[in-house]
mmCIF file of C-alpha atoms in Angstrom:
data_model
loop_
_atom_site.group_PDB
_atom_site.id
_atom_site.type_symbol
_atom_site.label_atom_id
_atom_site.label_comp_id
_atom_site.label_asym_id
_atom_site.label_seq_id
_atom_site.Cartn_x
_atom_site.Cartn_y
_atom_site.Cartn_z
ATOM 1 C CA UNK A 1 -51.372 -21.038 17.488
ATOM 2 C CA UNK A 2 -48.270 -18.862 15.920
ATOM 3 C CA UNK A 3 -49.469 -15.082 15.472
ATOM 4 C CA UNK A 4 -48.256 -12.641 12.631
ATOM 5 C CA UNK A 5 -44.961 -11.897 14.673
ATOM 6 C CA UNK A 6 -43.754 -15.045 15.733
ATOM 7 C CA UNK A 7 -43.883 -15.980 12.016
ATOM 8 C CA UNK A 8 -41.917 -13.190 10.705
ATOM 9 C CA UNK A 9 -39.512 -13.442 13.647
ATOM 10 C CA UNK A 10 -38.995 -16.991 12.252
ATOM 11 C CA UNK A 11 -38.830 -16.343 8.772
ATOM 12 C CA UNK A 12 -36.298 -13.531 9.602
ATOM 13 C CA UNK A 13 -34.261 -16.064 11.258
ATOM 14 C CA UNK A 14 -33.853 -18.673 8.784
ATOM 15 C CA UNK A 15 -33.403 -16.021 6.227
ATOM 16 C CA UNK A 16 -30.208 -14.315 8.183
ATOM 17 C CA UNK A 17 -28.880 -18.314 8.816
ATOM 18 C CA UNK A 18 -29.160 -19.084 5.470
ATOM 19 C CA UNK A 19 -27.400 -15.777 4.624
ATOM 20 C CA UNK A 20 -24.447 -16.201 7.201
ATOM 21 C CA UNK A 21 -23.870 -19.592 6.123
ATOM 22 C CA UNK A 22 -23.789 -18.671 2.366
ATOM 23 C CA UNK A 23 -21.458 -16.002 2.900
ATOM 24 C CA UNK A 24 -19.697 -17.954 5.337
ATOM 25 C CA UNK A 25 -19.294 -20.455 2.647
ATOM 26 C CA UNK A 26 -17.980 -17.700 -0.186
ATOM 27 C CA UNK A 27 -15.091 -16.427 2.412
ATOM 28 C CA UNK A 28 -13.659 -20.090 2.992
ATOM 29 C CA UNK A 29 -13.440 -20.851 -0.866
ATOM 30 C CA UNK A 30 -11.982 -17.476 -1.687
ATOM 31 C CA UNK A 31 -9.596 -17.937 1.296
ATOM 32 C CA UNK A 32 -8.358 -22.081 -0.543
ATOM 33 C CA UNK A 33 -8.325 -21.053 -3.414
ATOM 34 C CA UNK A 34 -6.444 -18.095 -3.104
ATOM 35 C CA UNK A 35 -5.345 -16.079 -5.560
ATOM 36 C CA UNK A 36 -2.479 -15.680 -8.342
ATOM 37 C CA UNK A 37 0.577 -14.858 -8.632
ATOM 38 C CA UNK A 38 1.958 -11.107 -9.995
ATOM 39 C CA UNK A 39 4.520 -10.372 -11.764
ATOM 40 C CA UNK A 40 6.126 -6.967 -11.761
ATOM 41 C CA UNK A 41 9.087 -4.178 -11.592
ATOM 42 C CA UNK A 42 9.682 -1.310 -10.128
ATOM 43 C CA UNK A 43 13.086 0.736 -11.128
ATOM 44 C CA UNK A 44 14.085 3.716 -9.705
ATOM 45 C CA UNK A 45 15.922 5.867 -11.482
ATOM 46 C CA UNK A 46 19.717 6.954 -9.069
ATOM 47 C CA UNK A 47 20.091 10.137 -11.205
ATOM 48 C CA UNK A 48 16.828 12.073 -9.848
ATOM 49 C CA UNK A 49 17.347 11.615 -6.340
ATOM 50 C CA UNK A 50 17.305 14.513 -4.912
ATOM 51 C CA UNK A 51 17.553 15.648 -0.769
ATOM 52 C CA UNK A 52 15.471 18.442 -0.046
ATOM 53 C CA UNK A 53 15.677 20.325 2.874
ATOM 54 C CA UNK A 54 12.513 22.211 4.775
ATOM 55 C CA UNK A 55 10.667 22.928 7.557
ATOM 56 C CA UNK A 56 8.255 20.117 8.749
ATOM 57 C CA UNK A 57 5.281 20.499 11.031
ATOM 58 C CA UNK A 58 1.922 22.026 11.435
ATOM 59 C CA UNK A 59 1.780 25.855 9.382
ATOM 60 C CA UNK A 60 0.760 27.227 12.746
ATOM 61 C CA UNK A 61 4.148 25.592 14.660
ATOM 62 C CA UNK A 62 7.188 27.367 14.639
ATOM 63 C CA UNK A 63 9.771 24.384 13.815
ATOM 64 C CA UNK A 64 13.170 26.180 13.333
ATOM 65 C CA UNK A 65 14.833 22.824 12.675
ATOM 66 C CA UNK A 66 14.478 21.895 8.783
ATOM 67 C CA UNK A 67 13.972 18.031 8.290
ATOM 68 C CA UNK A 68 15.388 16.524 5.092
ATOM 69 C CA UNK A 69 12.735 15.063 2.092
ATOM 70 C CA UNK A 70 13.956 12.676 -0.348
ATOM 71 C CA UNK A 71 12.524 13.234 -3.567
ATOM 72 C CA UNK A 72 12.566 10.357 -6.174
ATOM 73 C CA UNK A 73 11.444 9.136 -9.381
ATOM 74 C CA UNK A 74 10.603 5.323 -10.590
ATOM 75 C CA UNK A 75 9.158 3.452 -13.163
ATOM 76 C CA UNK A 76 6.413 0.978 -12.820
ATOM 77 C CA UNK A 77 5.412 -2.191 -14.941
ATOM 78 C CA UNK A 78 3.489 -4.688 -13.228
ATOM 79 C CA UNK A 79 -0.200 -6.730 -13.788
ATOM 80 C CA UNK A 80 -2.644 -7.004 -11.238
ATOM 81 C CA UNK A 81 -5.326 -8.617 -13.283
ATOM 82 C CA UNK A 82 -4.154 -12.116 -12.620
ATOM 83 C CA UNK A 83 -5.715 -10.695 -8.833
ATOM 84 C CA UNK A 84 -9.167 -9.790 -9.816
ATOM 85 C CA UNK A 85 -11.983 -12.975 -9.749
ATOM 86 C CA UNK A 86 -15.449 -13.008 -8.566
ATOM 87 C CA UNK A 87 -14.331 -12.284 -5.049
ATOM 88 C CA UNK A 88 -12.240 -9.249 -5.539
ATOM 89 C CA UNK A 89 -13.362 -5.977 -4.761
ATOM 90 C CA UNK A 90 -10.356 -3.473 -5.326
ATOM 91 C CA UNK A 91 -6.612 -3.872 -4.690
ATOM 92 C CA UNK A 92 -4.465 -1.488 -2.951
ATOM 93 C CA UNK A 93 -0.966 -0.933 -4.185
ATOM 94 C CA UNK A 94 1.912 0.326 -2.517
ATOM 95 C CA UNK A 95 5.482 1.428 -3.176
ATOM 96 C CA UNK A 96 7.502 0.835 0.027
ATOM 97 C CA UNK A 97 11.552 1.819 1.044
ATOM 98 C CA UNK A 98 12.789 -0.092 3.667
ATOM 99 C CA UNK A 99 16.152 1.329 5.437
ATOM 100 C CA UNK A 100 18.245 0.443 8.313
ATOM 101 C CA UNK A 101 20.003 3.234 10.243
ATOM 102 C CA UNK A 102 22.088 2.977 13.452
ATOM 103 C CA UNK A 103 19.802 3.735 15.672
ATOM 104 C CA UNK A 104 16.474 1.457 14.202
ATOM 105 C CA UNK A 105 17.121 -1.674 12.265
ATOM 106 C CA UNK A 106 13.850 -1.724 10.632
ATOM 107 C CA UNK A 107 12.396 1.445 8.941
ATOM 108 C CA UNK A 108 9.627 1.334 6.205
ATOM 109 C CA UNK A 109 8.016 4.031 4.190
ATOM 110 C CA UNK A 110 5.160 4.182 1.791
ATOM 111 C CA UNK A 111 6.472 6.675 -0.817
ATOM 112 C CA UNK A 112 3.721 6.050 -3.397
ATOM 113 C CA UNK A 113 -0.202 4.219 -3.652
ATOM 114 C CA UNK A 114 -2.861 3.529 -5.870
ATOM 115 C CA UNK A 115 -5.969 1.955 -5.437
ATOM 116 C CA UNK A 116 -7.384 -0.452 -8.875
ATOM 117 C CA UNK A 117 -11.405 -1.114 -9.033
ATOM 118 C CA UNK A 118 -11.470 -3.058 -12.116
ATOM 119 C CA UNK A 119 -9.536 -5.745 -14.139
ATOM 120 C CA UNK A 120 -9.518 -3.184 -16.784
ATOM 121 C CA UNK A 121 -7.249 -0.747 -14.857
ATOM 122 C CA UNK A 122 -4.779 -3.421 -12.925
ATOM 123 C CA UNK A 123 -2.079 -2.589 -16.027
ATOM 124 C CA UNK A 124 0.319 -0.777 -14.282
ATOM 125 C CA UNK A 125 3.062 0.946 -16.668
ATOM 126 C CA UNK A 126 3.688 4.254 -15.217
ATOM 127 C CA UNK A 127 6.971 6.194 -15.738
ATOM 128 C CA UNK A 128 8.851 8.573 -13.928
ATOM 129 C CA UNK A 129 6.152 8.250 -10.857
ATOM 130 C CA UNK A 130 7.126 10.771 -7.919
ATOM 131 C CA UNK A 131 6.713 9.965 -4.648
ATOM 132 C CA UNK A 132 3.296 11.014 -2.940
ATOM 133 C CA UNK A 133 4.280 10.795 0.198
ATOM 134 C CA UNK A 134 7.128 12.698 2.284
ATOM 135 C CA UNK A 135 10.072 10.551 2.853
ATOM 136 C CA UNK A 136 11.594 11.333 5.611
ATOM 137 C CA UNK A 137 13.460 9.679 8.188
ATOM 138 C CA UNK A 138 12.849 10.198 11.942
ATOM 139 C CA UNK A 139 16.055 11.674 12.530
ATOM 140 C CA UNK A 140 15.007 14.053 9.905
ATOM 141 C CA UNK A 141 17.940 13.503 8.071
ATOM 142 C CA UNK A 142 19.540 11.424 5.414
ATOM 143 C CA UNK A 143 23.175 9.835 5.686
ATOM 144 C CA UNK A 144 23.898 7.736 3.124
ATOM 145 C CA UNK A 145 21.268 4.972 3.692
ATOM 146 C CA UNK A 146 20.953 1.972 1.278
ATOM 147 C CA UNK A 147 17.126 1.518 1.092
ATOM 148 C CA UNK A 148 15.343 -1.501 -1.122
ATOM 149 C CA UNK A 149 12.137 -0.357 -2.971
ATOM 150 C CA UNK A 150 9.266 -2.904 -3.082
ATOM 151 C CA UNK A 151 5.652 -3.280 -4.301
ATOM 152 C CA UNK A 152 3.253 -4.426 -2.208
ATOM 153 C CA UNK A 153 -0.703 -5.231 -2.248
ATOM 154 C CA UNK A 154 -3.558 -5.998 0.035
ATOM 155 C CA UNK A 155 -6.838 -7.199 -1.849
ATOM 156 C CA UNK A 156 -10.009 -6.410 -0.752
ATOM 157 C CA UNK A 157 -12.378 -9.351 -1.434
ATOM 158 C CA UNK A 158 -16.502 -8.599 -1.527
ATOM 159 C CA UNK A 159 -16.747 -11.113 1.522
ATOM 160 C CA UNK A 160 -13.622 -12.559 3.524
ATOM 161 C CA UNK A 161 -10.605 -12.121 4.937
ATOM 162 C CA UNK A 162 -8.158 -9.381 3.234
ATOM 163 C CA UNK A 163 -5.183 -11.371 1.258
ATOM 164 C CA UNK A 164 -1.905 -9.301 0.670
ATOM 165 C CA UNK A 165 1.429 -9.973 -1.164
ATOM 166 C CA UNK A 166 4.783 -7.987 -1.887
ATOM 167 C CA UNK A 167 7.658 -8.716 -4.100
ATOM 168 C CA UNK A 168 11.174 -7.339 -3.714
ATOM 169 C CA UNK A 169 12.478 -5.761 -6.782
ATOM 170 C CA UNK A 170 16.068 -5.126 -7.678
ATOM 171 C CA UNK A 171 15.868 -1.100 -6.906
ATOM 172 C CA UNK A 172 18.284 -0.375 -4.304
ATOM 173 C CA UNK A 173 18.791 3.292 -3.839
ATOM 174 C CA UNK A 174 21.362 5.401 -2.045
ATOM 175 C CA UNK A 175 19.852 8.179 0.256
ATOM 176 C CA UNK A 176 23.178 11.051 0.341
ATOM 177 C CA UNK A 177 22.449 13.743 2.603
ATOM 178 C CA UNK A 178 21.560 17.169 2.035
ATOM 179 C CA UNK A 179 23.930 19.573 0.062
ATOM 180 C CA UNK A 180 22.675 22.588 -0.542
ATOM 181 C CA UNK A 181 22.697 24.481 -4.021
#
Protein backbone atom coordinates (compact mmCIF):
# COMPACT_ATOMS: atom_id res chain seq x y z
CA UNK A 1 0.00 0.00 0.00
CA UNK A 2 1.49 3.69 0.97
CA UNK A 3 5.18 3.23 2.43
CA UNK A 4 6.82 5.50 5.20
CA UNK A 5 7.68 8.22 2.46
CA UNK A 6 4.74 8.62 0.54
CA UNK A 7 3.04 9.34 3.90
CA UNK A 8 5.29 11.97 5.07
CA UNK A 9 5.46 13.45 1.57
CA UNK A 10 1.66 13.78 2.08
CA UNK A 11 1.52 14.95 5.42
CA UNK A 12 4.20 17.57 4.42
CA UNK A 13 1.91 18.69 1.81
CA UNK A 14 -1.20 19.35 3.54
CA UNK A 15 0.78 20.85 6.30
CA UNK A 16 2.57 23.63 3.85
CA UNK A 17 -1.30 24.13 2.14
CA UNK A 18 -2.75 24.63 5.23
CA UNK A 19 0.12 27.03 6.12
CA UNK A 20 0.00 29.10 2.76
CA UNK A 21 -3.59 29.42 2.99
CA UNK A 22 -3.51 30.63 6.67
CA UNK A 23 -1.02 33.11 5.98
CA UNK A 24 -2.55 33.85 2.82
CA UNK A 25 -5.60 34.57 4.78
CA UNK A 26 -3.66 36.99 7.56
CA UNK A 27 -2.12 39.24 4.52
CA UNK A 28 -5.69 39.91 2.89
CA UNK A 29 -7.28 41.02 6.31
CA UNK A 30 -4.32 43.13 7.28
CA UNK A 31 -4.34 44.55 3.70
CA UNK A 32 -8.88 45.60 4.31
CA UNK A 33 -8.50 46.54 7.19
CA UNK A 34 -5.73 48.69 6.90
CA UNK A 35 -4.41 50.69 9.25
CA UNK A 36 -4.89 54.21 11.11
CA UNK A 37 -4.43 57.32 10.65
CA UNK A 38 -1.21 59.56 12.22
CA UNK A 39 -1.11 62.58 13.27
CA UNK A 40 2.05 64.61 13.43
CA UNK A 41 4.52 67.81 12.92
CA UNK A 42 7.57 68.42 11.89
CA UNK A 43 9.03 72.23 12.22
CA UNK A 44 12.14 73.25 11.14
CA UNK A 45 13.68 75.79 12.67
CA UNK A 46 14.91 78.93 9.51
CA UNK A 47 17.51 80.32 11.98
CA UNK A 48 19.98 77.15 12.01
CA UNK A 49 20.25 76.64 8.48
CA UNK A 50 23.38 76.66 7.67
CA UNK A 51 25.36 75.97 3.92
CA UNK A 52 28.42 74.21 4.35
CA UNK A 53 30.87 73.92 1.89
CA UNK A 54 33.40 70.68 1.36
CA UNK A 55 34.87 68.29 -0.59
CA UNK A 56 32.62 65.26 -1.52
CA UNK A 57 33.76 61.88 -2.74
CA UNK A 58 35.64 58.80 -1.87
CA UNK A 59 38.93 59.78 0.80
CA UNK A 60 41.09 58.12 -1.82
CA UNK A 61 39.60 60.60 -4.89
CA UNK A 62 41.04 63.77 -5.43
CA UNK A 63 37.73 66.00 -5.94
CA UNK A 64 39.06 69.64 -6.15
CA UNK A 65 35.50 70.89 -6.62
CA UNK A 66 33.79 71.45 -3.03
CA UNK A 67 29.97 70.52 -3.13
CA UNK A 68 27.68 72.49 -0.81
CA UNK A 69 25.86 70.54 2.51
CA UNK A 70 22.89 71.99 4.02
CA UNK A 71 22.87 71.56 7.56
CA UNK A 72 19.50 71.86 9.47
CA UNK A 73 17.72 71.45 12.59
CA UNK A 74 13.83 70.40 13.27
CA UNK A 75 11.59 69.43 15.77
CA UNK A 76 9.51 66.35 15.79
CA UNK A 77 6.07 65.49 17.49
CA UNK A 78 4.19 62.83 15.98
CA UNK A 79 2.42 59.16 17.20
CA UNK A 80 2.93 56.11 15.46
CA UNK A 81 1.17 53.86 17.87
CA UNK A 82 -2.20 54.28 16.27
CA UNK A 83 0.15 52.00 13.42
CA UNK A 84 1.13 49.11 15.51
CA UNK A 85 -1.69 45.93 15.68
CA UNK A 86 -1.15 42.31 15.56
CA UNK A 87 0.22 42.56 12.06
CA UNK A 88 2.87 45.13 12.47
CA UNK A 89 6.32 44.34 12.66
CA UNK A 90 8.35 47.73 12.78
CA UNK A 91 7.76 51.07 11.03
CA UNK A 92 10.26 53.01 9.21
CA UNK A 93 10.21 56.76 9.46
CA UNK A 94 11.53 59.24 7.29
CA UNK A 95 12.13 62.98 7.08
CA UNK A 96 12.06 63.97 3.37
CA UNK A 97 12.87 67.71 1.43
CA UNK A 98 11.46 67.91 -1.75
CA UNK A 99 12.92 70.86 -4.12
CA UNK A 100 12.49 71.96 -7.59
CA UNK A 101 15.46 73.54 -9.41
CA UNK A 102 15.71 74.64 -13.07
CA UNK A 103 17.14 71.99 -14.36
CA UNK A 104 14.92 68.87 -12.43
CA UNK A 105 11.39 69.53 -11.37
CA UNK A 106 11.29 66.84 -8.90
CA UNK A 107 14.14 66.37 -6.31
CA UNK A 108 13.69 64.44 -2.96
CA UNK A 109 16.02 63.84 -0.10
CA UNK A 110 15.91 61.77 3.00
CA UNK A 111 17.65 64.09 5.53
CA UNK A 112 16.73 62.05 8.64
CA UNK A 113 15.26 58.11 9.68
CA UNK A 114 14.35 56.06 12.40
CA UNK A 115 13.20 52.75 12.61
CA UNK A 116 10.25 51.95 15.81
CA UNK A 117 9.94 48.06 17.00
CA UNK A 118 7.39 48.53 19.56
CA UNK A 119 4.16 50.50 20.41
CA UNK A 120 6.07 51.60 23.36
CA UNK A 121 8.65 53.62 21.34
CA UNK A 122 6.24 55.06 18.32
CA UNK A 123 6.13 58.58 20.61
CA UNK A 124 8.05 60.67 18.60
CA UNK A 125 8.95 64.17 20.37
CA UNK A 126 12.43 64.88 19.43
CA UNK A 127 13.90 68.43 19.32
CA UNK A 128 16.43 70.10 17.51
CA UNK A 129 17.03 66.67 15.34
CA UNK A 130 20.03 67.20 12.76
CA UNK A 131 19.99 65.82 9.66
CA UNK A 132 21.70 62.27 9.23
CA UNK A 133 22.07 62.34 5.96
CA UNK A 134 24.11 64.79 3.52
CA UNK A 135 21.88 67.12 1.75
CA UNK A 136 23.10 67.96 -1.14
CA UNK A 137 21.88 68.81 -4.41
CA UNK A 138 23.25 67.32 -7.66
CA UNK A 139 24.52 70.43 -8.87
CA UNK A 140 26.36 70.48 -5.67
CA UNK A 141 25.16 73.68 -4.89
CA UNK A 142 22.41 75.60 -3.24
CA UNK A 143 20.60 78.75 -4.84
CA UNK A 144 17.93 79.81 -3.02
CA UNK A 145 15.61 76.74 -3.30
CA UNK A 146 12.20 76.63 -1.48
CA UNK A 147 12.07 72.96 -0.29
CA UNK A 148 8.82 71.40 1.76
CA UNK A 149 9.83 69.01 4.63
CA UNK A 150 7.59 65.92 5.10
CA UNK A 151 7.29 62.74 7.22
CA UNK A 152 6.85 59.73 5.74
CA UNK A 153 6.43 55.85 6.78
CA UNK A 154 6.44 52.41 5.32
CA UNK A 155 5.16 49.61 7.82
CA UNK A 156 6.46 46.41 7.85
CA UNK A 157 3.67 43.90 8.64
CA UNK A 158 4.76 40.11 10.05
CA UNK A 159 3.00 38.69 6.80
CA UNK A 160 1.74 40.92 3.75
CA UNK A 161 2.20 43.49 1.63
CA UNK A 162 4.27 46.68 3.02
CA UNK A 163 1.63 49.74 3.66
CA UNK A 164 3.21 53.33 3.64
CA UNK A 165 1.86 56.89 4.28
CA UNK A 166 3.32 60.57 4.35
CA UNK A 167 1.87 63.79 5.46
CA UNK A 168 2.97 67.24 4.34
CA UNK A 169 3.72 69.53 7.13
CA UNK A 170 3.81 73.28 7.05
CA UNK A 171 7.91 73.49 7.12
CA UNK A 172 8.95 75.21 4.10
CA UNK A 173 12.57 76.12 4.19
CA UNK A 174 14.77 78.41 2.14
CA UNK A 175 18.11 76.78 0.93
CA UNK A 176 20.62 80.35 0.41
CA UNK A 177 23.79 79.46 -1.01
CA UNK A 178 27.08 79.27 0.40
CA UNK A 179 28.77 82.41 2.01
CA UNK A 180 31.68 81.82 3.49
CA UNK A 181 32.77 83.05 7.10
Amino acid sequence: MYNLQQRISNLFSFAITVLSTVLGAVALISYIQGYASVQGRVSVDANKIKIVSRRFGPENQDYRKPSEFARLSFDIDADFSPLFDWNTKQIFVTVVADYQTDKYTRNSVVIWDKIITSKEKAKLKLKNVGNKYAMIDVSQKWNYERANISLAWDITPHVGMLQSGQFLTDAQITLPPFSPV
